[in-house]
CSV table of C-alpha atoms in Angstrom, one decimal:
chain,number,residue,atom,x,y,z
A,242,MET,CA,17.1,-3.3,-26.4
A,243,SER,CA,17.2,-2.4,-22.7
A,244,THR,CA,19.4,-4.5,-20.4
A,245,PRO,CA,18.3,-5.9,-17.1
A,246,VAL,CA,19.5,-3.9,-14.1
A,247,ILE,CA,17.8,-6.1,-11.5
A,248,GLN,CA,17.6,-9.9,-11.7
A,249,VAL,CA,15.7,-11.7,-9.0
A,250,GLU,CA,15.9,-15.5,-9.1
A,251,ASP,CA,13.9,-17.8,-6.8
A,252,VAL,CA,14.1,-15.4,-3.9
A,253,SER,CA,12.5,-16.4,-0.6
A,254,LYS,CA,12.5,-14.8,2.8
A,255,LEU,CA,11.7,-16.8,6.0
A,256,TYR,CA,10.7,-15.3,9.3
A,257,ARG,CA,9.9,-16.7,12.7
A,258,LEU,CA,6.8,-15.1,14.3
A,259,GLY,CA,7.1,-13.5,17.7
A,260,GLU,CA,10.9,-14.0,18.1
A,261,VAL,CA,14.1,-12.2,17.2
A,262,GLY,CA,16.3,-15.0,15.8
A,263,THR,CA,15.2,-18.6,16.1
A,264,GLY,CA,14.4,-18.3,19.7
A,265,THR,CA,16.2,-21.4,21.0
A,266,ILE,CA,19.8,-22.6,21.2
A,267,GLN,CA,18.7,-26.0,19.8
A,268,HIS,CA,17.2,-24.3,16.7
A,269,ASP,CA,20.4,-22.2,16.3
A,270,ILE,CA,22.7,-25.2,16.5
A,271,ASN,CA,20.4,-27.2,14.1
A,272,ARG,CA,20.5,-24.4,11.6
A,273,TRP,CA,24.3,-23.9,11.9
A,274,TRP,CA,24.8,-27.7,11.4
A,275,HIS,CA,22.8,-27.7,8.3
A,276,ARG,CA,24.4,-24.6,6.9
A,277,ILE,CA,28.0,-25.7,7.2
A,278,ARG,CA,27.1,-28.9,5.4
A,279,GLY,CA,25.4,-26.9,2.6
A,280,LYS,CA,21.9,-28.2,3.5
A,281,GLU,CA,18.6,-26.4,3.4
A,282,ASP,CA,17.4,-24.6,6.5
A,283,PRO,CA,15.5,-27.4,8.3
A,284,TYR,CA,12.7,-25.1,9.4
A,285,ALA,CA,12.0,-23.9,5.9
A,286,LYS,CA,10.4,-27.3,5.2
A,287,ILE,CA,7.7,-26.8,7.8
A,288,ALA,CA,7.1,-23.0,7.2
A,289,THR,CA,3.6,-21.9,6.1
A,290,VAL,CA,2.5,-19.5,3.4
A,291,ASN,CA,2.2,-15.8,4.3
A,292,ASP,CA,-1.5,-15.6,4.9
A,293,ARG,CA,-2.4,-12.5,6.8
A,294,THR,CA,-6.0,-13.6,7.3
A,295,ARG,CA,-5.1,-16.3,9.8
A,296,LYS,CA,-6.3,-15.3,13.2
A,297,GLU,CA,-4.3,-17.7,15.3
A,298,LYS,CA,-1.5,-20.3,15.0
A,299,LYS,CA,-2.8,-23.8,14.6
A,300,SER,CA,0.4,-25.8,15.0
A,301,PRO,CA,4.1,-25.3,15.8
A,302,LYS,CA,5.0,-25.1,12.1
A,303,ASP,CA,3.0,-21.8,12.0
A,304,ASP,CA,5.9,-20.2,13.9
A,305,TYR,CA,7.7,-20.1,10.6
A,306,VAL,CA,6.3,-18.0,7.7
A,307,TRP,CA,7.4,-17.4,4.2
A,308,ALA,CA,7.2,-13.6,3.8
A,309,LEU,CA,8.3,-14.3,0.2
A,310,LYS,CA,8.4,-17.6,-1.6
A,311,ASP,CA,10.3,-18.3,-4.9
A,312,VAL,CA,9.9,-14.8,-6.4
A,313,SER,CA,11.6,-14.3,-9.8
A,314,PHE,CA,11.5,-11.4,-12.2
A,315,GLU,CA,13.7,-8.9,-14.1
A,316,VAL,CA,13.7,-5.1,-14.2
A,317,LEU,CA,15.0,-3.4,-17.3
A,318,GLN,CA,16.9,-0.1,-17.5
A,319,GLY,CA,14.5,2.8,-17.7
A,320,GLU,CA,11.5,0.7,-16.7
A,321,VAL,CA,9.0,1.9,-14.1
A,322,LEU,CA,7.8,-1.2,-12.3
A,323,GLY,CA,4.8,-0.9,-10.0
A,324,ILE,CA,4.3,-3.6,-7.4
A,325,ILE,CA,0.8,-4.1,-6.2
A,326,GLY,CA,-0.8,-6.3,-3.6
A,327,ARG,CA,-2.8,-6.2,-0.4
A,328,ASN,CA,-1.4,-5.2,3.0
A,329,GLY,CA,0.9,-7.9,4.3
A,330,ALA,CA,1.4,-9.5,0.8
A,331,GLY,CA,5.2,-9.1,0.9
A,332,LYS,CA,5.7,-5.9,-1.1
A,333,SER,CA,7.8,-4.0,1.6
A,334,THR,CA,9.8,-7.2,2.3
A,335,LEU,CA,10.7,-7.4,-1.4
A,336,LEU,CA,11.8,-3.8,-1.5
A,337,LYS,CA,14.0,-4.3,1.6
A,338,LEU,CA,15.7,-7.2,-0.1
A,339,LEU,CA,16.2,-5.2,-3.3
A,340,SER,CA,17.6,-2.3,-1.2
A,341,ARG,CA,19.9,-4.7,0.7
A,342,VAL,CA,18.4,-3.8,4.1
A,343,THR,CA,18.1,-7.5,4.7
A,344,SER,CA,19.2,-10.6,2.9
A,345,PRO,CA,17.1,-13.4,1.3
A,346,SER,CA,16.8,-16.8,3.0
A,347,SER,CA,17.4,-18.4,-0.4
A,348,GLY,CA,17.7,-17.3,-4.0
A,349,SER,CA,19.8,-14.5,-5.5
A,350,ILE,CA,19.4,-10.8,-6.4
A,351,LYS,CA,21.7,-9.2,-8.9
A,352,VAL,CA,21.8,-5.4,-9.2
A,353,LYS,CA,23.7,-3.1,-11.6
A,354,GLY,CA,23.9,0.5,-10.4
A,355,ARG,CA,23.5,2.7,-7.4
A,356,ILE,CA,20.2,2.3,-5.5
A,357,ALA,CA,18.4,5.0,-3.6
A,358,SER,CA,15.5,3.8,-1.4
A,359,LEU,CA,12.6,5.5,0.3
A,360,LEU,CA,11.1,2.7,2.3
A,361,GLU,CA,9.5,4.1,5.4
A,362,VAL,CA,9.6,7.3,7.4
A,363,GLY,CA,13.0,7.7,9.0
A,364,THR,CA,14.9,5.2,6.8
A,365,GLY,CA,18.4,6.3,5.8
A,366,PHE,CA,18.4,9.4,8.1
A,367,HIS,CA,20.3,9.9,11.4
A,368,PRO,CA,17.9,11.6,13.8
A,369,GLU,CA,20.6,13.5,15.6
A,370,LEU,CA,22.0,15.1,12.3
A,371,SER,CA,20.6,18.1,10.7
A,372,GLY,CA,18.8,18.0,7.3
A,373,ARG,CA,21.9,19.4,5.6
A,374,GLU,CA,24.2,16.8,7.2
A,375,ASN,CA,21.8,14.0,6.3
A,376,ILE,CA,21.9,15.1,2.6
A,377,PHE,CA,25.6,14.8,2.5
A,378,LEU,CA,25.5,11.5,4.5
A,379,ASN,CA,23.2,10.0,1.9
A,380,GLY,CA,25.2,11.3,-1.0
A,381,ALA,CA,28.4,9.8,0.5
A,382,ILE,CA,26.6,6.4,1.0
A,383,LEU,CA,25.8,6.5,-2.7
A,384,GLY,CA,29.4,7.1,-3.5
A,385,MET,CA,29.1,10.7,-4.6
A,386,ARG,CA,31.8,13.3,-4.2
A,387,LYS,CA,31.1,16.4,-2.0
A,388,GLN,CA,31.2,18.7,-5.0
A,389,GLU,CA,28.5,16.6,-6.8
A,390,ILE,CA,26.3,16.8,-3.7
A,391,VAL,CA,26.8,20.6,-3.4
A,392,SER,CA,25.8,21.1,-7.0
A,393,ARG,CA,22.4,19.5,-6.4
A,394,LEU,CA,21.9,20.9,-2.9
A,395,ASP,CA,19.7,23.8,-4.0
A,396,GLU,CA,17.4,21.6,-6.0
A,397,ILE,CA,17.0,19.2,-3.1
A,398,VAL,CA,16.1,22.0,-0.7
A,399,ASP,CA,13.7,23.7,-3.1
A,400,PHE,CA,11.9,20.5,-3.8
A,401,SER,CA,11.6,19.5,-0.1
A,402,GLY,CA,10.4,23.0,1.0
A,403,CYS,CA,12.5,22.6,4.2
A,404,SER,CA,15.0,25.4,3.7
A,405,ALA,CA,14.1,27.1,7.0
A,406,TYR,CA,14.8,23.8,8.9
A,407,LEU,CA,17.8,22.6,7.0
A,408,ASP,CA,20.1,23.1,10.0
A,409,THR,CA,17.7,21.6,12.5
A,410,PRO,CA,18.1,17.9,13.6
A,411,VAL,CA,15.7,15.8,11.7
A,412,LYS,CA,14.3,14.2,14.9
A,413,ARG,CA,12.4,17.5,15.3
A,414,TYR,CA,10.8,17.2,11.8
A,415,SER,CA,7.2,16.2,11.3
A,416,SER,CA,6.5,13.0,9.4
A,417,GLY,CA,5.6,15.1,6.3
A,418,MET,CA,8.8,17.1,6.4
A,419,TYR,CA,10.8,13.9,6.9
A,420,VAL,CA,9.3,12.3,3.8
A,421,ARG,CA,9.6,15.5,1.7
A,422,LEU,CA,13.3,15.8,2.4
A,423,ALA,CA,13.9,12.0,2.1
A,424,PHE,CA,12.3,11.9,-1.3
A,425,ALA,CA,14.1,15.0,-2.5
A,426,VAL,CA,17.4,13.4,-1.4
A,427,ALA,CA,16.6,10.0,-3.1
A,428,ALA,CA,15.3,11.6,-6.4
A,429,TYR,CA,17.9,14.4,-6.9
A,430,LEU,CA,21.1,12.5,-6.0
A,431,GLU,CA,20.5,10.7,-9.3
A,432,PRO,CA,20.9,7.0,-8.5
A,433,GLU,CA,20.6,4.5,-11.3
A,434,ILE,CA,17.7,2.8,-9.5
A,435,LEU,CA,15.1,4.6,-7.4
A,436,ILE,CA,12.9,2.5,-5.0
A,437,VAL,CA,9.9,4.2,-3.4
A,438,ASP,CA,7.5,2.5,-1.0
A,439,GLU,CA,4.0,3.8,-0.1
A,440,VAL,CA,5.4,6.4,2.3
A,441,LEU,CA,4.2,9.1,-0.1
A,442,ALA,CA,0.8,8.6,1.5
A,443,VAL,CA,2.2,10.8,4.4
A,444,GLY,CA,2.5,13.8,2.1
A,445,ASP,CA,-0.3,16.1,1.0
A,446,ALA,CA,-1.9,16.0,-2.5
A,447,GLU,CA,0.3,18.7,-3.9
A,448,PHE,CA,3.5,17.0,-2.7
A,449,GLN,CA,2.4,13.6,-4.1
A,450,LYS,CA,1.7,15.2,-7.5
A,451,ARG,CA,5.3,16.7,-7.5
A,452,CYS,CA,6.8,13.3,-6.5
A,453,LEU,CA,5.0,11.5,-9.3
A,454,SER,CA,6.1,14.1,-11.8
A,455,ARG,CA,9.7,13.8,-10.5
A,456,MET,CA,9.6,10.0,-10.8
A,457,ASP,CA,8.3,10.3,-14.4
A,458,LYS,CA,11.3,12.6,-15.2
A,459,VAL,CA,13.7,10.3,-13.6
A,460,SER,CA,12.5,7.4,-15.7
A,461,LYS,CA,12.7,9.4,-18.9
A,462,LEU,CA,16.4,10.1,-18.1
A,463,GLY,CA,16.9,6.3,-18.4
A,464,LYS,CA,16.8,5.6,-14.7
A,465,THR,CA,14.9,2.7,-13.3
A,466,VAL,CA,12.0,3.2,-10.8
A,467,ILE,CA,10.3,0.6,-8.6
A,468,PHE,CA,7.2,2.0,-7.0
A,469,VAL,CA,4.8,0.6,-4.4
A,470,SER,CA,1.5,2.3,-3.8
A,471,HIS,CA,-2.2,1.7,-3.1
A,472,ASN,CA,-3.1,4.6,-5.4
A,473,MET,CA,-4.1,2.8,-8.5
A,474,SER,CA,-4.6,6.0,-10.5
A,475,ALA,CA,-0.9,6.9,-9.9
A,476,MET,CA,0.2,3.4,-10.7
A,477,GLN,CA,-1.6,3.5,-14.0
A,478,SER,CA,-0.3,6.9,-15.1
A,479,LEU,CA,3.3,6.3,-14.1
A,480,CYS,CA,4.2,2.6,-14.4
A,481,THR,CA,5.2,0.8,-17.6
A,482,SER,CA,4.9,-2.6,-16.1
A,483,ILE,CA,3.2,-4.3,-13.1
A,484,LEU,CA,4.1,-7.1,-10.7
A,485,ARG,CA,1.4,-8.4,-8.4
A,486,ILE,CA,2.3,-10.1,-5.1
A,487,SER,CA,-0.2,-12.2,-3.1
A,488,ASN,CA,0.6,-14.1,0.1
A,489,GLY,CA,4.3,-13.8,-0.6
A,490,GLU,CA,4.1,-15.2,-4.1
A,491,ALA,CA,4.6,-13.1,-7.2
A,492,GLY,CA,2.7,-13.4,-10.5
A,493,VAL,CA,4.2,-12.9,-13.9
A,494,LYS,CA,5.3,-9.3,-14.6
A,495,SER,CA,3.1,-7.7,-17.2
A,496,ARG,CA,3.4,-4.7,-19.4
A,497,ASN,CA,-0.4,-4.5,-19.7
A,498,VAL,CA,-0.7,-2.1,-16.7
A,499,GLU,CA,-4.4,-1.3,-17.1
A,500,GLN,CA,-5.4,-5.0,-17.3
A,501,GLU,CA,-3.4,-6.1,-14.3
A,502,ILE,CA,-4.7,-3.2,-12.1
A,503,ASN,CA,-8.3,-4.0,-13.1
A,504,LYS,CA,-7.8,-7.7,-12.2
A,505,TYR,CA,-6.4,-6.7,-8.9
A,506,LEU,CA,-9.2,-4.3,-8.1
A,507,HIS,CA,-11.8,-6.9,-9.2
A,508,ASP,CA,-10.2,-9.5,-6.8
A,509,CYS,CA,-10.3,-7.0,-4.0
A,510,ARG,CA,-13.9,-6.2,-4.7
A,511,THR,CA,-15.1,-9.8,-4.9
A,512,ALA,CA,-13.2,-10.8,-1.7
A,513,GLN,CA,-15.8,-11.4,0.9
A,514,PRO,CA,-15.4,-9.4,4.1
A,515,SER,CA,-15.0,-11.5,7.2
A,516,PHE,CA,-17.5,-10.5,9.8
A,517,PRO,CA,-17.4,-9.7,12.6
A,518,VAL,CA,-14.9,-6.9,12.3
A,519,GLU,CA,-13.7,-6.1,15.8
A,520,LEU,CA,-12.1,-3.0,17.3
A,521,GLN,CA,-9.6,-3.1,20.2
A,522,ASP,CA,-12.2,-1.9,22.7
A,523,GLY,CA,-14.6,-4.8,21.9
A,524,THR,CA,-16.9,-2.9,19.5
A,525,ARG,CA,-17.8,-5.2,16.7
A,526,ILE,CA,-19.3,-4.7,13.2
A,527,LEU,CA,-21.5,-7.8,12.8
A,528,GLY,CA,-22.6,-7.1,9.2
A,529,LEU,CA,-23.6,-4.7,6.4
A,530,GLU,CA,-26.8,-5.1,4.3
A,531,LEU,CA,-27.2,-3.1,1.1
A,532,ALA,CA,-30.8,-3.0,-0.2
A,533,PRO,CA,-30.8,-3.1,-3.2
A,534,SER,CA,-27.2,-4.2,-4.1
A,535,ILE,CA,-27.8,-4.0,-7.8
A,536,PHE,CA,-29.8,-1.0,-9.2
A,537,PRO,CA,-29.8,1.5,-12.1
A,538,THR,CA,-27.6,4.6,-12.0
A,539,GLY,CA,-29.4,7.6,-10.6
A,540,GLN,CA,-31.3,5.6,-8.0
A,541,SER,CA,-30.4,5.1,-4.3
A,542,THR,CA,-29.6,2.3,-1.9
A,543,THR,CA,-29.8,1.8,1.9
A,544,LEU,CA,-26.8,0.7,4.0
A,545,THR,CA,-27.6,-0.9,7.3
A,546,PHE,CA,-24.7,-1.5,9.6
A,547,GLU,CA,-25.2,-3.9,12.5
A,548,VAL,CA,-23.0,-2.9,15.4
A,549,GLU,CA,-22.5,-4.6,18.8
A,550,PHE,CA,-21.0,-2.9,21.9
A,551,SER,CA,-19.6,-5.1,24.7
A,552,SER,CA,-19.9,-2.3,27.2
A,553,ALA,CA,-21.1,1.3,27.3
A,554,THR,CA,-19.3,3.1,24.4
A,555,THR,CA,-19.1,6.6,23.0
A,556,ILE,CA,-18.9,6.9,19.2
A,557,THR,CA,-17.3,10.1,17.9
A,558,ASP,CA,-17.2,9.2,14.2
A,559,PHE,CA,-19.2,6.9,12.0
A,560,ALA,CA,-18.7,7.6,8.3
A,561,PRO,CA,-19.3,5.1,5.4
A,562,PHE,CA,-17.5,5.9,2.2
A,563,ILE,CA,-17.6,4.6,-1.4
A,564,TYR,CA,-14.8,3.6,-3.8
A,565,ASN,CA,-15.0,3.1,-7.6
A,566,HIS,CA,-13.3,0.4,-9.7
A,567,ALA,CA,-10.0,2.3,-9.7
A,568,GLY,CA,-9.8,2.6,-5.9
A,569,VAL,CA,-10.7,6.3,-6.0
A,570,ARG,CA,-12.9,7.5,-3.1
A,571,ILE,CA,-16.1,8.8,-4.6
A,572,GLY,CA,-17.7,10.2,-1.5
A,573,ILE,CA,-18.4,9.9,2.2
A,574,MET,CA,-21.5,10.0,4.4
A,575,ASP,CA,-20.5,11.8,7.5
A,576,GLY,CA,-22.8,10.5,10.3
A,577,ARG,CA,-21.7,13.0,13.0
A,578,ASN,CA,-24.6,15.5,12.4
A,579,LYS,CA,-27.2,12.8,11.5
A,580,PHE,CA,-26.6,10.8,14.6
A,581,GLY,CA,-25.6,13.7,16.9
A,582,LEU,CA,-22.1,12.4,17.5
A,583,PRO,CA,-20.3,12.1,19.9
A,584,ARG,CA,-23.0,9.9,21.4
A,585,SER,CA,-23.0,7.3,24.1
A,586,PHE,CA,-24.5,3.8,23.4
A,587,ALA,CA,-25.4,1.3,26.1
A,588,LYS,CA,-24.2,-2.3,25.9
A,589,GLY,CA,-26.1,-4.2,23.2
A,590,ARG,CA,-26.7,-4.4,19.4
A,591,TYR,CA,-27.8,-1.5,17.2
A,592,CYS,CA,-28.5,-0.9,13.5
A,593,LEU,CA,-27.1,2.3,12.0
A,594,GLN,CA,-28.8,3.0,8.7
A,595,PHE,CA,-27.9,5.4,5.8
A,596,ASN,CA,-29.7,6.1,2.6
A,597,THR,CA,-27.3,7.3,-0.2
A,598,GLY,CA,-29.9,9.4,-2.1
A,599,PRO,CA,-29.7,9.3,-5.9
A,600,LEU,CA,-26.3,8.2,-7.1
A,601,PRO,CA,-25.6,9.8,-10.5
A,602,LEU,CA,-22.5,7.6,-11.0
A,603,MET,CA,-21.3,5.7,-14.0
A,604,PRO,CA,-22.4,2.0,-14.3
A,605,GLY,CA,-20.0,-0.3,-12.6
A,606,ASP,CA,-18.9,-1.9,-9.4
A,607,TYR,CA,-18.5,0.0,-6.2
A,608,VAL,CA,-17.1,-0.8,-2.7
A,609,VAL,CA,-18.4,0.4,0.6
A,610,GLY,CA,-15.9,1.1,3.5
A,611,LEU,CA,-16.3,2.5,7.0
A,612,TYR,CA,-14.5,4.9,9.2
A,613,LEU,CA,-15.5,4.4,12.9
A,614,ARG,CA,-14.0,5.9,15.9
A,615,THR,CA,-14.8,5.5,19.6
A,616,LEU,CA,-13.1,7.3,22.6
A,617,SER,CA,-10.5,4.5,22.9
A,618,SER,CA,-10.3,2.8,19.4
A,619,TRP,CA,-10.8,3.3,15.7
A,620,LEU,CA,-11.4,1.4,12.4
A,621,ASN,CA,-10.8,2.3,8.8
A,622,HIS,CA,-12.0,-0.6,6.8
A,623,GLU,CA,-11.9,-0.3,3.0
A,624,ASN,CA,-14.2,-3.2,2.0
A,625,LEU,CA,-17.2,-4.2,4.0
A,626,GLY,CA,-19.5,-4.7,1.1
A,627,ASP,CA,-20.2,-3.8,-2.6
A,628,PHE,CA,-22.9,-2.8,-5.0
A,629,GLN,CA,-23.4,-2.6,-8.7
A,630,LEU,CA,-24.9,0.2,-10.8
A,631,THR,CA,-26.4,-0.8,-14.1
A,632,SER,CA,-27.2,1.3,-17.2
A,633,GLU,CA,-30.5,3.2,-17.3
A,634,THR,CA,-33.5,1.4,-18.8
A,635,GLY,CA,-33.7,1.7,-22.6
A,636,MET,CA,-30.0,2.2,-23.2
A,637,GLU,CA,-29.0,-0.2,-25.9
A,638,ILE,CA,-25.6,1.2,-26.9
A,639,THR,CA,-22.4,-0.4,-25.7
A,640,ASN,CA,-20.8,1.4,-22.7
A,641,TYR,CA,-17.3,2.7,-23.0
A,642,PRO,CA,-14.7,0.9,-20.7
A,643,ALA,CA,-15.0,2.0,-17.1
A,644,GLU,CA,-11.6,3.5,-16.9
A,645,HIS,CA,-12.4,6.0,-19.7
A,646,VAL,CA,-15.8,7.4,-18.6
A,647,GLY,CA,-14.9,9.1,-15.4
A,648,ILE,CA,-17.1,9.1,-12.2
A,649,LEU,CA,-20.3,11.0,-12.9
A,650,ASN,CA,-23.1,9.9,-15.1
A,651,MET,CA,-23.8,13.4,-16.4
A,652,SER,CA,-27.3,14.6,-17.2
A,653,PHE,CA,-27.0,16.6,-20.4
A,654,SER,CA,-28.8,17.7,-23.6
A,655,ALA,CA,-27.5,17.8,-27.1
A,656,VAL,CA,-28.7,19.0,-30.5
A,657,ILE,CA,-27.4,19.1,-34.1
A,658,LEU,CA,-27.4,22.6,-35.5
């Protein structure tokens, strides 16, 4: 039986919004006085839940927010734990606590083994040092001897594809090069625990595939991997267990990866978008109408976006896109040619309408998002509305589960010879 290598017990993290530290001498003294007497932080009692949907503070207690609240779980040796949740749910805060970048406000974290973390672009690298020097620096931090690092240097360089730039200061690297080298360092210096945040989104598709393959190999060597990503397909193929975080609170860790991912995606789909959606330049999406919103596969629907401009505005991009149940982008409707973009719009309200044409997709639920760019602002919203495709009329057989049938509802013929 595998032994726990990470034990998290009632861990919470408290932050004050808009300030570094507590902000006042009075609060500092009050906290110090409670701490030396072994009392609870007095401001923890008035802190609010980590709700990213709040648009403004309603009372002074909203200055204090629980980024994480009473989180408990264990990670076993050789386990690949996927952590899922919406943006702002507390996933990255949890990884920083596990990596000891910051400390919890309460609770305890026990870790057995060396940890290598890839949390965000630039983490763990000194910008003035070269790629080669940063490799040795990271190895030294992990407690490795120089000879051990040298023995793995060629593998790290080959995986990263940065051999031509190895003696160049990393501050001159692109974000993609940075992440490739950082992942290679973290994965090939053989820590007992590998922690990877969603920074892999910076890399291209080929690099992401190599990273996932490497993490799979690391786990099969008995190492532990903790992985955060919004790519549900990658999570389902790689992870052996799932932990879901919502508003700073964690659910129960589950080994039924497929079921937990489907629950999460269902909750994301059924969450009602909050209109209006506003860009920084004052452009607002007032609503989206889908007519029809439930229809048989192979038929079409019309998407009507109501947009308001607070002043004369030039749109350069307007492109709705569609996601399936697994969060995979099915397609995009590029409005640049249809609307003659870039195009200037006078102040006022407009309806921009798209007809999808026949959708030969498998029955199921689908989500509509939008990429919108003006000369001074942009929006990439992944859930402005949803629609449902039903089975064709006359089909009485039970459908296979959605995760097994793929994307296209194929038109085919078949005979028995």
